[in-house]
Amino acid sequence: MSYVCLFLIYVSVITLCFCAPSLQGDSRCSNGVQQKGKMLSDAQLFDLEFEKLVSELTEQDFTDPVLTDALNRLREVLRYNAPGGKRNRGLSVFGSLQELVSPSELPPDEVHRALLVGWCIELLQAFFLVSDDIMDASLTRRGQPCWYKKEGIGLDAINDAFLLEGVIYRLLRRHCRGQRYYIHLLELFTEVTHLKDSLLCYSNHTHCRVKCQWIRDLLPRVGEFFQIQDDYLDCYGDPAVTGKIGTDIQDNKCSWLVVTALGIMTPEQRAELEACYGHSDAESVERVKTLYDTLELPIRYHQHEEESYRRLQKLIQLHAKNLPHAVFLNFAKKIYKRNK
């Protein structure tokens, strides 16, 4: 569900903010920055922006020696939890801005703000993940121990999660306060946090905020598409690629796999499932996976993925009239057939 909400921020930021007719100024840049005669890629620009914001938050904001330990902790929390993912959410803000405004016409300050808002979305995602990992008793995240599982952290990670959320608003206040879309940004970030577990409510809210009725249809489909992928990868993904060990079977999760299985299995197979699902021992988990294979769930999943992707493409082509189709199609392509 949080993925849909983060997608909403991304769409709303583009439609409400960076698409504004306020992109003015004499200084222009191709995609942002040249360094030592080399044009940097979007990903390199994004990484540089992260280093700047870490420095800003931990070195420039406060100089009181009393705060040294607290700032060192914040630096560690940021570096451990914010980078390391696919960064699709954050990079999509800047990528979509370049679909709306010619890169050669982008003022450097707008490039900077787009990169920064992209990182704010990544920080919100990090806040969600640190919290969710504690609630789910997860072991690994992005190829390393979950933050709360790191030696010396434990449940102090709850406080660290709020640190991640808090710095979002410090950054937005400092860098976007003078922009006409500042209030929109604050509302989007705060309401996503409060409503991330209520997709229906947020879809209705979207109608009012973005003023695009068709997005009310798009958001649930994007969310369902991504969640089903997550459910499949939890069971069939390679931990070396996904960066985490799946536990949906052990945790008795109501995943797409088990719901689909219940709809097509025999009474005997259901009895087998009920005897094993939700148990953490390796034998029970393996028996559930064997059932899934017998029911050909991997084949059914790939068929469903293809059908869902085609529906998304059709919806975008049909309704995205006021924005370039690439803004949405590029985003859909990034999650299509993902393996992590």
mmCIF file of C-alpha atoms in Angstrom:
data_model
loop_
_atom_site.group_PDB
_atom_site.id
_atom_site.type_symbol
_atom_site.label_atom_id
_atom_site.label_comp_id
_atom_site.label_asym_id
_atom_site.label_seq_id
_atom_site.Cartn_x
_atom_site.Cartn_y
_atom_site.Cartn_z
ATOM 1 C CA MET A 1 0.000 0.000 0.000
ATOM 2 C CA SER A 2 2.808 2.444 0.788
ATOM 3 C CA TYR A 3 4.039 2.055 -2.787
ATOM 4 C CA VAL A 4 0.786 3.476 -4.146
ATOM 5 C CA CYS A 5 1.017 6.410 -1.767
ATOM 6 C CA LEU A 6 4.606 7.119 -2.771
ATOM 7 C CA PHE A 7 3.569 6.892 -6.417
ATOM 8 C CA LEU A 8 0.885 9.443 -5.653
ATOM 9 C CA ILE A 9 3.458 11.858 -4.257
ATOM 10 C CA TYR A 10 5.552 11.369 -7.375
ATOM 11 C CA VAL A 11 2.577 12.039 -9.693
ATOM 12 C CA SER A 12 1.337 14.946 -7.620
ATOM 13 C CA VAL A 13 4.728 16.606 -7.336
ATOM 14 C CA ILE A 14 5.049 16.512 -11.102
ATOM 15 C CA THR A 15 1.539 17.726 -11.884
ATOM 16 C CA LEU A 16 1.251 20.341 -9.146
ATOM 17 C CA CYS A 17 4.794 21.567 -8.786
ATOM 18 C CA PHE A 18 7.397 21.102 -11.438
ATOM 19 C CA CYS A 19 4.901 21.431 -14.277
ATOM 20 C CA ALA A 20 4.233 24.984 -13.147
ATOM 21 C CA PRO A 21 4.871 27.891 -15.497
ATOM 22 C CA SER A 22 7.385 29.294 -12.995
ATOM 23 C CA LEU A 23 10.432 27.668 -14.552
ATOM 24 C CA GLN A 24 12.226 30.870 -15.327
ATOM 25 C CA GLY A 25 15.779 32.103 -15.199
ATOM 26 C CA ASP A 26 18.722 32.795 -17.403
ATOM 27 C CA SER A 27 20.941 29.946 -16.231
ATOM 28 C CA ARG A 28 20.109 26.636 -17.926
ATOM 29 C CA CYS A 29 21.636 23.177 -17.830
ATOM 30 C CA SER A 30 21.343 19.992 -19.863
ATOM 31 C CA ASN A 31 20.507 17.549 -17.097
ATOM 32 C CA GLY A 32 21.908 19.396 -14.175
ATOM 33 C CA VAL A 33 25.637 19.243 -13.613
ATOM 34 C CA GLN A 34 28.928 18.838 -15.365
ATOM 35 C CA GLN A 35 31.870 17.709 -13.308
ATOM 36 C CA LYS A 36 35.417 17.928 -14.600
ATOM 37 C CA GLY A 37 34.128 18.230 -18.165
ATOM 38 C CA LYS A 38 31.890 15.160 -17.853
ATOM 39 C CA MET A 39 28.117 15.184 -18.010
ATOM 40 C CA LEU A 40 26.735 13.289 -15.052
ATOM 41 C CA SER A 41 23.912 10.776 -15.393
ATOM 42 C CA ASP A 42 20.653 11.234 -13.512
ATOM 43 C CA ALA A 43 21.695 8.503 -11.060
ATOM 44 C CA GLN A 44 25.034 10.214 -10.416
ATOM 45 C CA LEU A 45 23.299 13.534 -9.842
ATOM 46 C CA PHE A 46 20.927 11.805 -7.451
ATOM 47 C CA ASP A 47 23.791 10.257 -5.494
ATOM 48 C CA LEU A 48 25.556 13.603 -5.246
ATOM 49 C CA GLU A 49 22.379 15.181 -3.910
ATOM 50 C CA PHE A 50 22.252 12.568 -1.159
ATOM 51 C CA GLU A 51 25.792 13.412 -0.058
ATOM 52 C CA LYS A 52 24.841 17.084 0.055
ATOM 53 C CA LEU A 53 21.732 16.513 2.144
ATOM 54 C CA VAL A 54 23.588 14.273 4.605
ATOM 55 C CA SER A 55 26.218 16.979 5.022
ATOM 56 C CA GLU A 56 23.553 19.625 5.401
ATOM 57 C CA LEU A 57 21.622 17.688 8.036
ATOM 58 C CA THR A 58 24.580 16.478 10.090
ATOM 59 C CA GLU A 59 27.313 19.078 9.636
ATOM 60 C CA GLN A 60 25.796 22.408 8.700
ATOM 61 C CA ASP A 61 22.573 22.599 10.689
ATOM 62 C CA PHE A 62 24.011 22.339 14.185
ATOM 63 C CA THR A 63 27.478 23.111 15.506
ATOM 64 C CA ASP A 64 26.924 22.678 19.249
ATOM 65 C CA PRO A 65 29.392 19.988 20.455
ATOM 66 C CA VAL A 66 26.694 18.672 22.777
ATOM 67 C CA LEU A 67 24.855 17.398 19.692
ATOM 68 C CA THR A 68 27.809 15.486 18.255
ATOM 69 C CA ASP A 69 26.568 12.043 19.289
ATOM 70 C CA ALA A 70 23.042 12.749 18.061
ATOM 71 C CA LEU A 71 24.283 14.003 14.690
ATOM 72 C CA ASN A 72 26.584 11.022 14.287
ATOM 73 C CA ARG A 73 23.612 8.758 14.944
ATOM 74 C CA LEU A 74 21.513 10.622 12.370
ATOM 75 C CA ARG A 75 24.322 10.284 9.816
ATOM 76 C CA GLU A 76 24.503 6.530 10.449
ATOM 77 C CA VAL A 77 20.720 6.149 10.192
ATOM 78 C CA LEU A 78 20.624 8.047 6.904
ATOM 79 C CA ARG A 79 23.518 6.206 5.275
ATOM 80 C CA TYR A 80 22.318 2.775 6.333
ATOM 81 C CA ASN A 81 18.643 3.094 5.453
ATOM 82 C CA ALA A 82 18.129 5.634 2.662
ATOM 83 C CA PRO A 83 20.472 4.442 -0.146
ATOM 84 C CA GLY A 84 20.798 0.895 -1.421
ATOM 85 C CA GLY A 85 17.410 0.439 -3.037
ATOM 86 C CA LYS A 86 16.326 0.693 -6.653
ATOM 87 C CA ARG A 87 15.604 4.429 -6.180
ATOM 88 C CA ASN A 88 12.843 4.268 -8.784
ATOM 89 C CA ARG A 89 10.621 6.534 -6.753
ATOM 90 C CA GLY A 90 13.113 9.332 -6.266
ATOM 91 C CA LEU A 91 14.681 9.166 -9.707
ATOM 92 C CA SER A 92 11.243 9.226 -11.321
ATOM 93 C CA VAL A 93 10.636 12.748 -10.041
ATOM 94 C CA PHE A 94 13.635 14.116 -11.902
ATOM 95 C CA GLY A 95 13.138 11.844 -14.901
ATOM 96 C CA SER A 96 9.551 12.966 -15.310
ATOM 97 C CA LEU A 97 10.491 16.602 -14.936
ATOM 98 C CA GLN A 98 12.726 16.135 -17.974
ATOM 99 C CA GLU A 99 9.756 14.718 -19.897
ATOM 100 C CA LEU A 100 7.781 17.869 -19.119
ATOM 101 C CA VAL A 101 10.487 20.470 -19.595
ATOM 102 C CA SER A 102 13.344 20.185 -22.062
ATOM 103 C CA PRO A 103 16.500 19.356 -20.072
ATOM 104 C CA SER A 104 18.308 22.224 -21.785
ATOM 105 C CA GLU A 105 15.657 24.596 -20.419
ATOM 106 C CA LEU A 106 15.863 23.514 -16.784
ATOM 107 C CA PRO A 107 17.306 26.074 -14.364
ATOM 108 C CA PRO A 108 19.813 24.548 -11.901
ATOM 109 C CA ASP A 109 17.693 25.482 -8.894
ATOM 110 C CA GLU A 110 14.729 23.491 -10.269
ATOM 111 C CA VAL A 111 17.025 20.529 -10.923
ATOM 112 C CA HIS A 112 18.223 20.750 -7.340
ATOM 113 C CA ARG A 113 14.688 20.898 -5.935
ATOM 114 C CA ALA A 114 13.533 17.957 -8.064
ATOM 115 C CA LEU A 115 16.460 15.844 -6.847
ATOM 116 C CA LEU A 116 15.846 16.886 -3.261
ATOM 117 C CA VAL A 117 12.108 16.098 -3.375
ATOM 118 C CA GLY A 118 13.043 12.760 -4.923
ATOM 119 C CA TRP A 119 15.218 12.030 -1.910
ATOM 120 C CA CYS A 120 12.431 13.100 0.422
ATOM 121 C CA ILE A 121 10.288 10.378 -1.166
ATOM 122 C CA GLU A 122 13.130 7.892 -0.627
ATOM 123 C CA LEU A 123 13.421 9.010 3.001
ATOM 124 C CA LEU A 124 9.699 8.468 3.487
ATOM 125 C CA GLN A 125 10.085 4.986 2.020
ATOM 126 C CA ALA A 126 13.008 4.356 4.403
ATOM 127 C CA PHE A 127 10.796 5.444 7.310
ATOM 128 C CA PHE A 128 8.144 2.948 6.214
ATOM 129 C CA LEU A 129 10.659 0.119 5.744
ATOM 130 C CA VAL A 130 12.415 0.535 9.089
ATOM 131 C CA SER A 131 9.034 0.491 10.825
ATOM 132 C CA ASP A 132 7.606 -2.382 8.773
ATOM 133 C CA ASP A 133 10.683 -4.556 9.318
ATOM 134 C CA ILE A 134 10.210 -4.285 13.073
ATOM 135 C CA MET A 135 6.504 -5.144 12.853
ATOM 136 C CA ASP A 136 7.133 -8.064 10.481
ATOM 137 C CA ALA A 137 10.179 -9.324 12.412
ATOM 138 C CA SER A 138 12.086 -9.311 9.123
ATOM 139 C CA LEU A 139 15.733 -10.308 9.046
ATOM 140 C CA THR A 140 17.292 -8.641 6.026
ATOM 141 C CA ARG A 141 16.643 -5.626 3.860
ATOM 142 C CA ARG A 142 18.551 -4.638 0.717
ATOM 143 C CA GLY A 143 21.149 -7.331 1.237
ATOM 144 C CA GLN A 144 22.031 -6.429 4.810
ATOM 145 C CA PRO A 145 20.504 -6.951 8.257
ATOM 146 C CA CYS A 146 17.410 -4.879 8.928
ATOM 147 C CA TRP A 147 18.319 -1.755 10.847
ATOM 148 C CA TYR A 148 16.752 -3.005 14.086
ATOM 149 C CA LYS A 149 18.701 -6.283 13.748
ATOM 150 C CA LYS A 150 22.029 -4.449 13.541
ATOM 151 C CA GLU A 151 24.133 -4.925 16.644
ATOM 152 C CA GLY A 152 23.450 -2.273 19.240
ATOM 153 C CA ILE A 153 20.275 -0.943 17.596
ATOM 154 C CA GLY A 154 17.283 -3.085 18.604
ATOM 155 C CA LEU A 155 14.059 -1.248 19.294
ATOM 156 C CA ASP A 156 15.855 2.093 19.300
ATOM 157 C CA ALA A 157 15.156 1.749 15.572
ATOM 158 C CA ILE A 158 11.632 2.991 16.314
ATOM 159 C CA ASN A 159 13.067 6.362 17.281
ATOM 160 C CA ASP A 160 15.383 6.275 14.276
ATOM 161 C CA ALA A 161 12.411 5.761 11.971
ATOM 162 C CA PHE A 162 10.927 9.008 13.246
ATOM 163 C CA LEU A 163 14.262 10.713 12.642
ATOM 164 C CA LEU A 164 13.996 9.695 8.985
ATOM 165 C CA GLU A 165 10.511 11.120 8.785
ATOM 166 C CA GLY A 166 11.446 14.329 10.564
ATOM 167 C CA VAL A 167 14.310 15.296 8.282
ATOM 168 C CA ILE A 168 11.930 15.290 5.317
ATOM 169 C CA TYR A 169 10.184 18.379 6.638
ATOM 170 C CA ARG A 170 13.423 20.137 7.535
ATOM 171 C CA LEU A 171 14.583 19.708 3.945
ATOM 172 C CA LEU A 172 11.271 20.763 2.406
ATOM 173 C CA ARG A 173 11.033 23.820 4.638
ATOM 174 C CA ARG A 174 14.553 24.952 3.811
ATOM 175 C CA HIS A 175 14.503 24.344 0.061
ATOM 176 C CA CYS A 176 10.850 24.646 -1.009
ATOM 177 C CA ARG A 177 9.272 27.087 1.420
ATOM 178 C CA GLY A 178 9.429 29.937 -1.058
ATOM 179 C CA GLN A 179 7.727 27.942 -3.812
ATOM 180 C CA ARG A 180 4.009 28.272 -4.486
ATOM 181 C CA TYR A 181 3.611 24.476 -4.221
ATOM 182 C CA TYR A 182 5.136 24.221 -0.735
ATOM 183 C CA ILE A 183 1.807 23.693 1.043
ATOM 184 C CA HIS A 184 0.866 21.006 -1.486
ATOM 185 C CA LEU A 185 4.103 19.161 -0.723
ATOM 186 C CA LEU A 186 3.537 19.306 3.030
ATOM 187 C CA GLU A 187 -0.025 18.042 2.668
ATOM 188 C CA LEU A 188 1.005 15.202 0.378
ATOM 189 C CA PHE A 189 3.797 13.949 2.606
ATOM 190 C CA THR A 190 1.867 14.226 5.863
ATOM 191 C CA GLU A 191 -1.310 12.674 4.488
ATOM 192 C CA VAL A 192 0.562 9.815 2.844
ATOM 193 C CA THR A 193 2.078 9.027 6.232
ATOM 194 C CA HIS A 194 -1.305 9.064 7.933
ATOM 195 C CA LEU A 195 -3.247 7.265 5.230
ATOM 196 C CA LYS A 196 -0.757 4.841 3.730
ATOM 197 C CA ASP A 197 -2.719 1.873 5.048
ATOM 198 C CA SER A 198 -5.989 3.077 3.571
ATOM 199 C CA LEU A 199 -5.806 2.863 -0.210
ATOM 200 C CA LEU A 200 -9.469 3.628 -0.777
ATOM 201 C CA CYS A 201 -9.393 6.803 1.259
ATOM 202 C CA TYR A 202 -6.245 7.975 -0.423
ATOM 203 C CA SER A 203 -7.550 7.249 -3.883
ATOM 204 C CA ASN A 204 -10.540 9.465 -3.142
ATOM 205 C CA HIS A 205 -8.226 12.138 -1.766
ATOM 206 C CA THR A 206 -6.226 11.973 -4.966
ATOM 207 C CA HIS A 207 -9.270 13.003 -6.966
ATOM 208 C CA CYS A 208 -9.426 16.265 -5.056
ATOM 209 C CA ARG A 209 -5.709 16.970 -4.962
ATOM 210 C CA VAL A 210 -4.547 16.092 -8.457
ATOM 211 C CA LYS A 211 -7.843 16.835 -10.216
ATOM 212 C CA CYS A 212 -7.455 13.822 -12.523
ATOM 213 C CA GLN A 213 -10.320 11.352 -12.186
ATOM 214 C CA TRP A 214 -8.525 8.650 -14.114
ATOM 215 C CA ILE A 215 -5.732 8.586 -11.521
ATOM 216 C CA ARG A 216 -8.326 7.210 -9.102
ATOM 217 C CA ASP A 217 -8.412 4.159 -11.359
ATOM 218 C CA LEU A 218 -4.678 4.079 -12.021
ATOM 219 C CA LEU A 219 -3.417 4.167 -8.425
ATOM 220 C CA PRO A 220 -5.147 1.006 -7.164
ATOM 221 C CA ARG A 221 -4.013 -0.871 -10.279
ATOM 222 C CA VAL A 222 -0.405 0.235 -9.857
ATOM 223 C CA GLY A 223 -0.592 -0.721 -6.190
ATOM 224 C CA GLU A 224 -2.095 -4.123 -6.916
ATOM 225 C CA PHE A 225 0.441 -4.739 -9.693
ATOM 226 C CA PHE A 226 3.359 -3.947 -7.390
ATOM 227 C CA GLN A 227 1.970 -5.801 -4.366
ATOM 228 C CA ILE A 228 1.408 -8.988 -6.345
ATOM 229 C CA GLN A 229 4.984 -8.749 -7.593
ATOM 230 C CA ASP A 230 6.129 -8.375 -3.989
ATOM 231 C CA ASP A 231 4.111 -11.428 -2.944
ATOM 232 C CA TYR A 232 5.592 -13.516 -5.738
ATOM 233 C CA LEU A 233 9.169 -12.388 -5.061
ATOM 234 C CA ASP A 234 8.761 -13.105 -1.356
ATOM 235 C CA CYS A 235 8.354 -16.776 -2.237
ATOM 236 C CA TYR A 236 10.228 -17.182 -5.525
ATOM 237 C CA GLY A 237 12.715 -14.300 -5.531
ATOM 238 C CA ASP A 238 16.431 -14.882 -5.098
ATOM 239 C CA PRO A 239 17.496 -13.374 -1.732
ATOM 240 C CA ALA A 240 20.845 -12.509 -3.303
ATOM 241 C CA VAL A 241 18.931 -10.264 -5.731
ATOM 242 C CA THR A 242 15.972 -9.076 -3.640
ATOM 243 C CA GLY A 243 18.166 -8.378 -0.624
ATOM 244 C CA LYS A 244 15.718 -9.953 1.814
ATOM 245 C CA ILE A 245 14.527 -13.373 2.929
ATOM 246 C CA GLY A 246 10.822 -13.945 2.308
ATOM 247 C CA THR A 247 8.660 -14.866 5.292
ATOM 248 C CA ASP A 248 5.083 -14.528 4.011
ATOM 249 C CA ILE A 249 4.389 -18.252 4.416
ATOM 250 C CA GLN A 250 5.777 -18.356 7.946
ATOM 251 C CA ASP A 251 3.943 -15.140 8.870
ATOM 252 C CA ASN A 252 0.583 -16.435 7.625
ATOM 253 C CA LYS A 253 0.302 -13.484 5.216
ATOM 254 C CA CYS A 254 -2.740 -13.104 2.991
ATOM 255 C CA SER A 255 -0.646 -12.955 -0.176
ATOM 256 C CA TRP A 256 -1.703 -13.220 -3.810
ATOM 257 C CA LEU A 257 -0.153 -16.684 -3.987
ATOM 258 C CA VAL A 258 -2.163 -18.217 -1.161
ATOM 259 C CA VAL A 259 -5.393 -16.474 -2.197
ATOM 260 C CA THR A 260 -4.998 -17.727 -5.774
ATOM 261 C CA ALA A 261 -4.145 -21.212 -4.532
ATOM 262 C CA LEU A 262 -7.250 -21.353 -2.350
ATOM 263 C CA GLY A 263 -9.392 -20.598 -5.373
ATOM 264 C CA ILE A 264 -8.150 -23.506 -7.489
ATOM 265 C CA MET A 265 -7.011 -26.282 -5.133
ATOM 266 C CA THR A 266 -8.744 -29.531 -4.249
ATOM 267 C CA PRO A 267 -10.083 -30.257 -0.735
ATOM 268 C CA GLU A 268 -7.087 -32.526 -0.146
ATOM 269 C CA GLN A 269 -4.663 -29.808 -1.167
ATOM 270 C CA ARG A 270 -6.468 -27.311 1.048
ATOM 271 C CA ALA A 271 -6.072 -29.622 4.025
ATOM 272 C CA GLU A 272 -2.338 -29.825 3.275
ATOM 273 C CA LEU A 273 -2.134 -26.038 3.053
ATOM 274 C CA GLU A 274 -3.995 -25.512 6.321
ATOM 275 C CA ALA A 275 -1.684 -27.961 8.068
ATOM 276 C CA CYS A 276 1.459 -26.115 6.943
ATOM 277 C CA TYR A 277 0.691 -22.461 6.243
ATOM 278 C CA GLY A 278 1.737 -20.091 9.006
ATOM 279 C CA HIS A 279 4.318 -22.479 10.435
ATOM 280 C CA SER A 280 7.958 -21.446 10.578
ATOM 281 C CA ASP A 281 9.664 -24.830 10.332
ATOM 282 C CA ALA A 282 11.496 -25.498 7.066
ATOM 283 C CA GLU A 283 9.490 -28.639 6.246
ATOM 284 C CA SER A 284 6.134 -26.839 6.413
ATOM 285 C CA VAL A 285 7.408 -23.973 4.281
ATOM 286 C CA GLU A 286 8.733 -26.387 1.678
ATOM 287 C CA ARG A 287 5.442 -28.287 1.559
ATOM 288 C CA VAL A 288 3.578 -25.047 0.857
ATOM 289 C CA LYS A 289 5.999 -24.170 -1.930
ATOM 290 C CA THR A 290 5.564 -27.649 -3.403
ATOM 291 C CA LEU A 291 1.806 -27.062 -3.425
ATOM 292 C CA TYR A 292 2.320 -23.759 -5.210
ATOM 293 C CA ASP A 293 4.442 -25.470 -7.847
ATOM 294 C CA THR A 294 1.869 -28.242 -8.306
ATOM 295 C CA LEU A 295 -0.794 -25.580 -8.891
ATOM 296 C CA GLU A 296 1.522 -23.894 -11.422
ATOM 297 C CA LEU A 297 1.379 -20.574 -9.595
ATOM 298 C CA PRO A 298 4.570 -19.250 -11.228
ATOM 299 C CA ILE A 299 2.930 -19.676 -14.650
ATOM 300 C CA ARG A 300 -0.295 -18.060 -13.428
ATOM 301 C CA TYR A 301 1.691 -15.184 -11.949
ATOM 302 C CA HIS A 302 3.523 -14.399 -15.181
ATOM 303 C CA GLN A 303 0.243 -14.495 -17.095
ATOM 304 C CA HIS A 304 -1.316 -12.127 -14.571
ATOM 305 C CA GLU A 305 1.697 -9.813 -14.759
ATOM 306 C CA GLU A 306 1.410 -9.544 -18.540
ATOM 307 C CA GLU A 307 -2.327 -8.866 -18.387
ATOM 308 C CA SER A 308 -1.941 -6.269 -15.641
ATOM 309 C CA TYR A 309 0.820 -4.456 -17.493
ATOM 310 C CA ARG A 310 -1.267 -4.288 -20.654
ATOM 311 C CA ARG A 311 -4.203 -2.878 -18.684
ATOM 312 C CA LEU A 312 -1.956 -0.188 -17.197
ATOM 313 C CA GLN A 313 -0.644 0.751 -20.628
ATOM 314 C CA LYS A 314 -4.158 0.976 -22.018
ATOM 315 C CA LEU A 315 -5.365 3.131 -19.139
ATOM 316 C CA ILE A 316 -2.423 5.509 -19.515
ATOM 317 C CA GLN A 317 -2.767 5.770 -23.284
ATOM 318 C CA LEU A 318 -6.494 6.399 -22.989
ATOM 319 C CA HIS A 319 -6.584 8.959 -20.199
ATOM 320 C CA ALA A 320 -3.228 10.726 -19.803
ATOM 321 C CA LYS A 321 -4.178 13.656 -22.016
ATOM 322 C CA ASN A 322 -2.707 16.613 -20.126
ATOM 323 C CA LEU A 323 0.679 15.052 -19.400
ATOM 324 C CA PRO A 324 3.165 13.215 -21.618
ATOM 325 C CA HIS A 325 2.398 9.492 -21.634
ATOM 326 C CA ALA A 326 6.078 8.858 -20.950
ATOM 327 C CA VAL A 327 5.693 10.288 -17.438
ATOM 328 C CA PHE A 328 3.550 7.295 -16.513
ATOM 329 C CA LEU A 329 4.753 4.697 -19.011
ATOM 330 C CA ASN A 330 8.367 5.067 -17.908
ATOM 331 C CA PHE A 331 7.296 4.446 -14.342
ATOM 332 C CA ALA A 332 5.320 1.338 -15.304
ATOM 333 C CA LYS A 333 8.270 0.023 -17.309
ATOM 334 C CA LYS A 334 10.540 0.316 -14.284
ATOM 335 C CA ILE A 335 8.422 -2.084 -12.253
ATOM 336 C CA TYR A 336 7.424 -4.414 -15.114
ATOM 337 C CA LYS A 337 9.135 -7.808 -14.766
ATOM 338 C CA ARG A 338 11.184 -6.570 -11.829
ATOM 339 C CA ASN A 339 13.127 -9.170 -9.869
ATOM 340 C CA LYS A 340 13.666 -7.231 -6.641
#
